[in-house]
Short mmCIF file of C-alpha atoms in Angstrom, two decimals:
data_model
loop_
_atom_site.label_atom_id
_atom_site.label_comp_id
_atom_site.label_asym_id
_atom_site.label_seq_id
_atom_site.Cartn_x
_atom_site.Cartn_y
_atom_site.Cartn_z
CA MET A 22 24.26 -1.97 -12.62
CA MET A 23 21.69 -3.95 -10.66
CA ALA A 24 22.39 -5.60 -7.38
CA ALA A 25 23.73 -9.09 -7.71
CA VAL A 26 24.58 -12.17 -5.64
CA GLU A 27 27.21 -14.85 -6.08
CA VAL A 28 25.69 -18.30 -6.89
CA SER A 29 27.75 -21.46 -7.06
CA GLU A 30 27.57 -23.87 -10.01
CA ALA A 31 25.71 -26.53 -7.92
CA GLU A 32 23.13 -23.82 -6.90
CA LYS A 33 22.66 -22.80 -10.50
CA VAL A 34 22.11 -26.36 -11.62
CA TYR A 35 19.53 -26.79 -8.90
CA ILE A 36 17.70 -23.55 -9.79
CA LEU A 37 17.78 -24.38 -13.54
CA HIS A 38 16.42 -27.96 -13.11
CA GLY A 39 13.70 -26.67 -10.84
CA ILE A 40 12.59 -23.95 -13.33
CA ARG A 41 12.62 -26.59 -16.10
CA ASP A 42 10.08 -28.56 -14.04
CA ASP A 43 8.03 -25.41 -13.25
CA LEU A 44 9.06 -25.44 -9.58
CA ARG A 45 11.19 -22.68 -8.21
CA VAL A 46 13.33 -22.65 -5.08
CA ASP A 47 10.60 -20.94 -2.99
CA GLY A 48 7.82 -23.31 -4.38
CA ARG A 49 6.44 -20.89 -6.91
CA GLY A 50 5.50 -21.76 -10.54
CA CYS A 51 7.24 -19.88 -13.39
CA GLU A 52 4.53 -17.24 -13.74
CA ASP A 53 3.83 -16.65 -9.99
CA TYR A 54 4.63 -13.49 -8.11
CA ARG A 55 5.93 -13.50 -4.51
CA HIS A 56 3.62 -12.38 -1.62
CA MET A 57 2.84 -8.60 -2.19
CA GLU A 58 1.86 -5.97 0.26
CA ILE A 59 0.59 -2.55 -0.71
CA GLU A 60 0.00 0.44 1.57
CA THR A 61 -1.11 3.90 0.33
CA ASP A 62 -0.99 7.28 1.96
CA VAL A 63 2.06 6.42 4.05
CA VAL A 64 4.17 9.59 3.75
CA SER A 65 2.43 12.65 5.37
CA ASN A 66 4.09 15.55 3.52
CA THR A 67 3.32 14.33 -0.04
CA ASP A 68 0.16 14.56 -2.18
CA GLY A 69 0.17 10.88 -2.75
CA SER A 70 2.32 7.99 -1.67
CA ALA A 71 2.55 4.21 -1.67
CA LYS A 72 4.73 1.43 -0.22
CA VAL A 73 5.08 -1.91 -1.91
CA THR A 74 6.73 -4.99 -0.46
CA LEU A 75 7.39 -7.80 -2.95
CA GLY A 76 9.12 -10.65 -1.14
CA HIS A 77 12.17 -8.90 0.22
CA THR A 78 12.03 -6.04 -2.23
CA VAL A 79 10.74 -2.85 -0.66
CA VAL A 80 9.84 0.34 -2.65
CA LEU A 81 8.49 3.70 -1.31
CA VAL A 82 6.99 6.27 -3.77
CA GLY A 83 6.05 9.80 -2.87
CA ILE A 84 4.42 12.26 -5.28
CA LYS A 85 4.50 16.08 -4.91
CA THR A 86 2.41 18.30 -7.09
CA GLU A 87 3.69 21.72 -8.13
CA ILE A 88 2.66 24.42 -10.61
CA GLY A 89 5.02 24.76 -13.46
CA LYS A 90 5.23 25.93 -17.07
CA PRO A 91 4.03 23.52 -19.77
CA ARG A 92 6.70 22.26 -22.36
CA PRO A 93 6.74 24.33 -25.50
CA MET A 94 5.99 21.25 -27.75
CA VAL A 95 2.81 20.37 -25.72
CA PRO A 96 1.45 23.63 -24.29
CA ASN A 97 -1.81 22.15 -23.23
CA GLU A 98 -0.42 19.19 -21.11
CA GLY A 99 1.20 18.77 -17.67
CA TYR A 100 4.03 16.24 -17.09
CA LEU A 101 5.71 13.87 -14.62
CA GLU A 102 9.30 14.06 -13.44
CA PHE A 103 10.94 10.89 -12.00
CA PHE A 104 13.72 10.59 -9.46
CA VAL A 105 14.98 7.24 -8.22
CA ASP A 106 16.99 7.08 -5.10
CA CYS A 107 18.86 3.73 -4.53
CA SER A 108 19.33 3.62 -0.77
CA ALA A 109 22.83 2.20 0.10
CA ASN A 110 21.02 0.39 2.94
CA ALA A 111 19.32 -1.73 0.23
CA THR A 112 22.60 -3.19 -0.92
CA PRO A 113 26.21 -2.06 -0.69
CA GLU A 114 26.50 -1.83 -4.49
CA PHE A 115 24.16 1.17 -4.40
CA GLU A 116 26.82 3.24 -2.65
CA GLY A 117 28.28 6.18 -4.52
CA ARG A 118 28.32 5.99 -8.39
CA GLY A 119 26.64 2.59 -8.66
CA GLY A 120 23.40 3.85 -7.02
CA GLU A 121 23.47 7.04 -9.11
CA GLU A 122 23.88 5.25 -12.45
CA LEU A 123 21.22 2.78 -11.67
CA GLY A 124 18.87 5.58 -10.39
CA THR A 125 19.25 7.40 -13.72
CA GLU A 126 18.70 4.27 -15.75
CA LEU A 127 15.55 3.42 -13.76
CA SER A 128 14.25 6.98 -14.00
CA ASN A 129 14.69 7.04 -17.77
CA THR A 130 12.72 3.78 -18.16
CA LEU A 131 9.97 4.99 -15.87
CA TYR A 132 9.73 8.28 -17.84
CA ARG A 133 9.19 6.28 -21.04
CA VAL A 134 6.55 4.04 -19.44
CA PHE A 135 4.52 6.59 -17.48
CA ASN A 136 4.96 10.08 -18.92
CA ASN A 137 2.68 9.80 -22.01
CA LYS A 138 -0.87 10.60 -22.83
CA HIS A 139 -1.84 6.95 -23.24
CA SER A 140 -0.93 6.22 -19.63
CA ILE A 141 -2.31 9.38 -17.86
CA ASP A 142 -4.67 12.11 -19.24
CA LEU A 143 -1.86 14.84 -19.21
CA LYS A 144 -4.30 17.34 -20.60
CA ARG A 145 -6.20 17.34 -17.22
CA LEU A 146 -2.92 18.54 -15.60
CA CYS A 147 -3.08 21.71 -17.70
CA ILE A 148 -4.23 24.85 -15.83
CA SER A 149 -3.92 27.43 -18.57
CA PRO A 150 -2.39 26.42 -21.91
CA GLY A 151 1.21 27.63 -22.46
CA GLU A 152 1.35 29.31 -19.07
CA HIS A 153 0.57 26.97 -16.12
CA CYS A 154 0.29 23.34 -15.60
CA TRP A 155 0.63 20.80 -12.86
CA VAL A 156 4.03 18.92 -12.65
CA LEU A 157 3.97 15.68 -10.75
CA TYR A 158 7.40 14.92 -9.02
CA VAL A 159 7.51 11.22 -8.51
CA ASP A 160 10.19 10.27 -6.06
CA VAL A 161 11.03 6.50 -5.83
CA LEU A 162 13.14 5.23 -2.94
CA LEU A 163 14.44 1.71 -3.02
CA LEU A 164 14.61 0.62 0.56
CA GLN A 165 15.38 -3.18 0.13
CA CYS A 166 16.47 -5.08 -2.90
CA ASP A 167 15.85 -8.66 -3.74
CA GLY A 168 15.30 -8.65 -7.47
CA ASN A 169 12.48 -7.45 -9.69
CA LEU A 170 12.82 -3.68 -9.00
CA TYR A 171 10.91 -2.60 -12.14
CA ASP A 172 7.65 -4.51 -11.28
CA ALA A 173 7.70 -3.40 -7.68
CA MET A 174 8.29 0.28 -8.74
CA SER A 175 5.59 0.31 -11.35
CA ILE A 176 2.96 -1.07 -8.90
CA ALA A 177 4.02 1.44 -6.24
CA ILE A 178 3.87 4.31 -8.76
CA LYS A 179 0.33 3.26 -9.96
CA ALA A 180 -0.88 3.02 -6.33
CA ALA A 181 0.71 6.46 -5.45
CA LEU A 182 -0.88 8.04 -8.58
CA PHE A 183 -4.22 6.51 -7.51
CA ASN A 184 -3.67 8.00 -4.07
CA THR A 185 -2.60 11.56 -5.39
CA LYS A 186 -4.86 14.47 -4.51
CA ILE A 187 -4.32 17.58 -6.73
CA PRO A 188 -5.72 20.90 -5.29
CA LYS A 189 -8.57 22.49 -7.23
CA VAL A 190 -7.34 25.77 -8.97
CA PHE A 191 -9.28 29.02 -9.54
CA ILE A 192 -8.00 31.48 -12.12
CA SER A 193 -8.91 35.10 -11.81
CA SER A 194 -7.75 38.12 -13.82
CA ASP A 195 -6.17 41.03 -12.07
CA ASP A 196 -6.44 44.82 -13.19
CA GLU A 197 -3.47 44.59 -15.49
CA GLY A 198 -4.91 41.64 -17.45
CA GLY A 199 -2.59 39.12 -15.73
CA LYS A 200 -3.82 35.90 -14.17
CA ASP A 201 -3.98 35.12 -10.53
CA ILE A 202 -4.01 31.56 -9.46
CA GLU A 203 -5.69 30.56 -6.26
CA LEU A 204 -5.63 27.04 -4.67
CA SER A 205 -8.68 25.68 -2.88
CA ASP A 206 -8.18 25.52 0.93
CA ASP A 207 -10.55 22.59 1.27
CA PRO A 208 -8.52 19.33 1.40
CA TYR A 209 -11.48 17.40 0.01
CA ASP A 210 -11.95 19.78 -2.96
CA CYS A 211 -9.34 18.13 -5.08
CA MET A 212 -8.85 16.42 -8.43
CA ARG A 213 -8.00 12.80 -8.71
CA LEU A 214 -6.24 10.99 -11.47
CA ASN A 215 -7.67 8.23 -13.55
CA VAL A 216 -5.11 5.48 -13.30
CA GLU A 217 -7.01 2.76 -15.17
CA ASN A 218 -4.70 2.91 -18.27
CA VAL A 219 -1.53 3.26 -16.25
CA PRO A 220 0.52 0.23 -17.19
CA CYS A 221 2.31 -2.25 -14.83
CA ILE A 222 5.78 -3.42 -15.71
CA VAL A 223 6.42 -7.13 -16.03
CA THR A 224 10.04 -8.37 -16.12
CA LEU A 225 10.53 -11.79 -17.62
CA CYS A 226 13.92 -13.46 -17.09
CA LYS A 227 15.04 -16.28 -19.40
CA VAL A 228 16.61 -19.10 -17.30
CA GLY A 229 17.69 -22.11 -19.35
CA HIS A 230 15.04 -22.71 -22.00
CA ARG A 231 12.17 -21.20 -19.90
CA HIS A 232 11.23 -17.84 -18.62
CA ILE A 233 10.13 -16.71 -15.19
CA VAL A 234 8.45 -13.64 -13.73
CA ASP A 235 9.40 -11.93 -10.42
CA ALA A 236 12.90 -13.30 -10.27
CA THR A 237 14.80 -13.24 -7.06
CA LEU A 238 18.43 -12.13 -7.01
CA GLN A 239 19.60 -15.80 -6.96
CA GLU A 240 17.43 -16.60 -10.05
CA LYS A 241 18.60 -13.38 -11.78
CA ALA A 242 22.14 -14.59 -11.48
CA CYS A 243 21.22 -17.73 -13.50
CA SER A 244 19.60 -15.72 -16.18
CA VAL A 245 21.33 -14.46 -19.42
CA ALA A 246 18.82 -11.91 -20.56
CA SER A 247 15.59 -10.32 -19.48
CA LEU A 248 12.63 -8.65 -21.17
CA ILE A 249 11.09 -5.64 -19.50
CA MET A 250 7.53 -4.97 -20.68
CA SER A 251 4.88 -2.39 -19.63
CA VAL A 252 1.38 -3.85 -19.91
CA THR A 253 -2.02 -2.15 -19.64
CA HIS A 254 -5.22 -3.57 -18.06
CA LYS A 255 -6.30 -4.63 -21.48
CA GLY A 256 -3.15 -6.57 -22.16
CA THR A 257 -1.73 -4.09 -24.51
CA VAL A 258 2.13 -3.88 -24.51
CA THR A 259 3.12 -0.19 -24.52
CA CYS A 260 6.96 -0.48 -24.09
CA THR A 261 9.51 -3.25 -24.23
CA ARG A 262 13.22 -3.28 -23.49
CA LYS A 263 15.70 -6.04 -23.46
CA VAL A 264 18.41 -6.11 -20.80
CA GLY A 265 21.31 -8.42 -20.02
CA GLY A 266 24.33 -9.63 -22.07
CA GLY A 267 22.80 -12.84 -23.43
CA SER A 268 20.70 -13.15 -26.57
CA LEU A 269 17.00 -14.01 -27.12
CA ASP A 270 15.86 -15.97 -30.12
CA PRO A 271 12.68 -14.76 -31.84
CA GLU A 272 10.65 -17.74 -30.51
CA SER A 273 11.69 -16.91 -26.95
CA ILE A 274 10.76 -13.32 -27.41
CA PHE A 275 7.29 -14.25 -28.75
CA GLU A 276 6.68 -16.66 -25.86
CA MET A 277 7.94 -14.16 -23.24
CA THR A 278 5.78 -11.42 -24.78
CA GLU A 279 2.68 -13.55 -24.65
CA ALA A 280 3.43 -14.51 -20.99
CA GLY A 281 4.07 -10.96 -20.11
CA LYS A 282 0.68 -9.78 -21.55
CA ARG A 283 -1.09 -12.57 -19.69
CA VAL A 284 0.64 -11.85 -16.34
CA GLY A 285 0.44 -8.07 -16.75
CA LYS A 286 -3.19 -8.03 -17.58
CA ALA A 287 -3.96 -10.22 -14.50
CA LEU A 288 -2.17 -7.79 -12.20
CA HIS A 289 -4.41 -4.85 -12.71
CA ALA A 290 -7.91 -5.98 -11.50
CA PRO A 291 -6.79 -7.17 -7.90
CA LEU A 292 -4.55 -4.12 -7.64
CA MET A 293 -7.41 -1.71 -8.40
CA LYS A 294 -9.74 -3.62 -6.17
CA LEU A 295 -7.17 -3.41 -3.31
CA LEU A 296 -6.61 0.30 -3.81
CA GLU A 297 -10.37 1.14 -3.76
CA GLN A 298 -10.65 -1.04 -0.69
CA GLU A 299 -8.00 0.80 1.08
CA GLU A 300 -9.35 4.11 0.02
CA SER A 301 -12.75 3.21 1.58
CA LEU A 302 -11.09 2.52 4.92
CA GLY A 303 -9.85 6.17 4.90
CA LYS A 304 -8.67 7.58 8.17
CA LYS A 305 -9.88 4.43 10.15
CA GLN A 306 -6.72 2.74 9.07
CA GLN A 307 -4.21 2.39 11.81
CA LYS A 308 -0.83 3.78 10.97
CA VAL A 309 2.13 1.79 12.46
CA GLY A 310 5.83 2.36 13.14
CA PHE A 311 7.44 5.55 11.80
CA PHE A 312 4.57 6.05 9.41
CA GLY A 313 2.31 6.81 12.54
#
């Protein structure tokens, strides 16, 4: 149950005709994103965090690392856990059950996209096979909602994973043959994750006979069906999901997939450049507002 807005028939016709001519209400082309702002290291009591503002959609991600037990099927890998909190401040529809159900649906999709060995080297999160591993608890908070939640969340998660610092671990044996785990006290002595292969999600909405990326809530109201795709920096599609009540014909699916690959591939290079630039600023960056 996504947030929705009421759109009159006249507005729908206006939006549809604009998209047909590759000109959207806010002046963008069909494959353009809205203005995006990314900040990392914004929540002090996490091991990694990021805030993404995409138009009027605002997403905050915090990652906490804890030592846990590996899963029996993959004893030499760590894993990620996702929790999505849909703030009732974002839209009244997120109050009560509506927000919970959407949160669960979003968490399940994020789990499919990010918690696999092709996305992150999960073996690096293993401390001692079958006994100890790092578990990354990824908390996603939707602060404001104006369409395109998946894309904003995936960019925020990639940025927060890039920002995550995992403490170095030393294992020593005690007298009884058990294992003692010691964490390094030095905050700079930490492990970083390679996020190069972490995909970004691209949502394509079919409006009329065309498709658009980064749809606003108004445009979403004119769309019958959407295709959610996760795309790597090489343009490889790792996961697709169709949502919405309408149907997509094979030709549309092919066109949307090709557009998604193109758009998704183009997202990664500027995102990584920005993250590395922000990292190099380090502590010189001025924190503002309640992040201060």
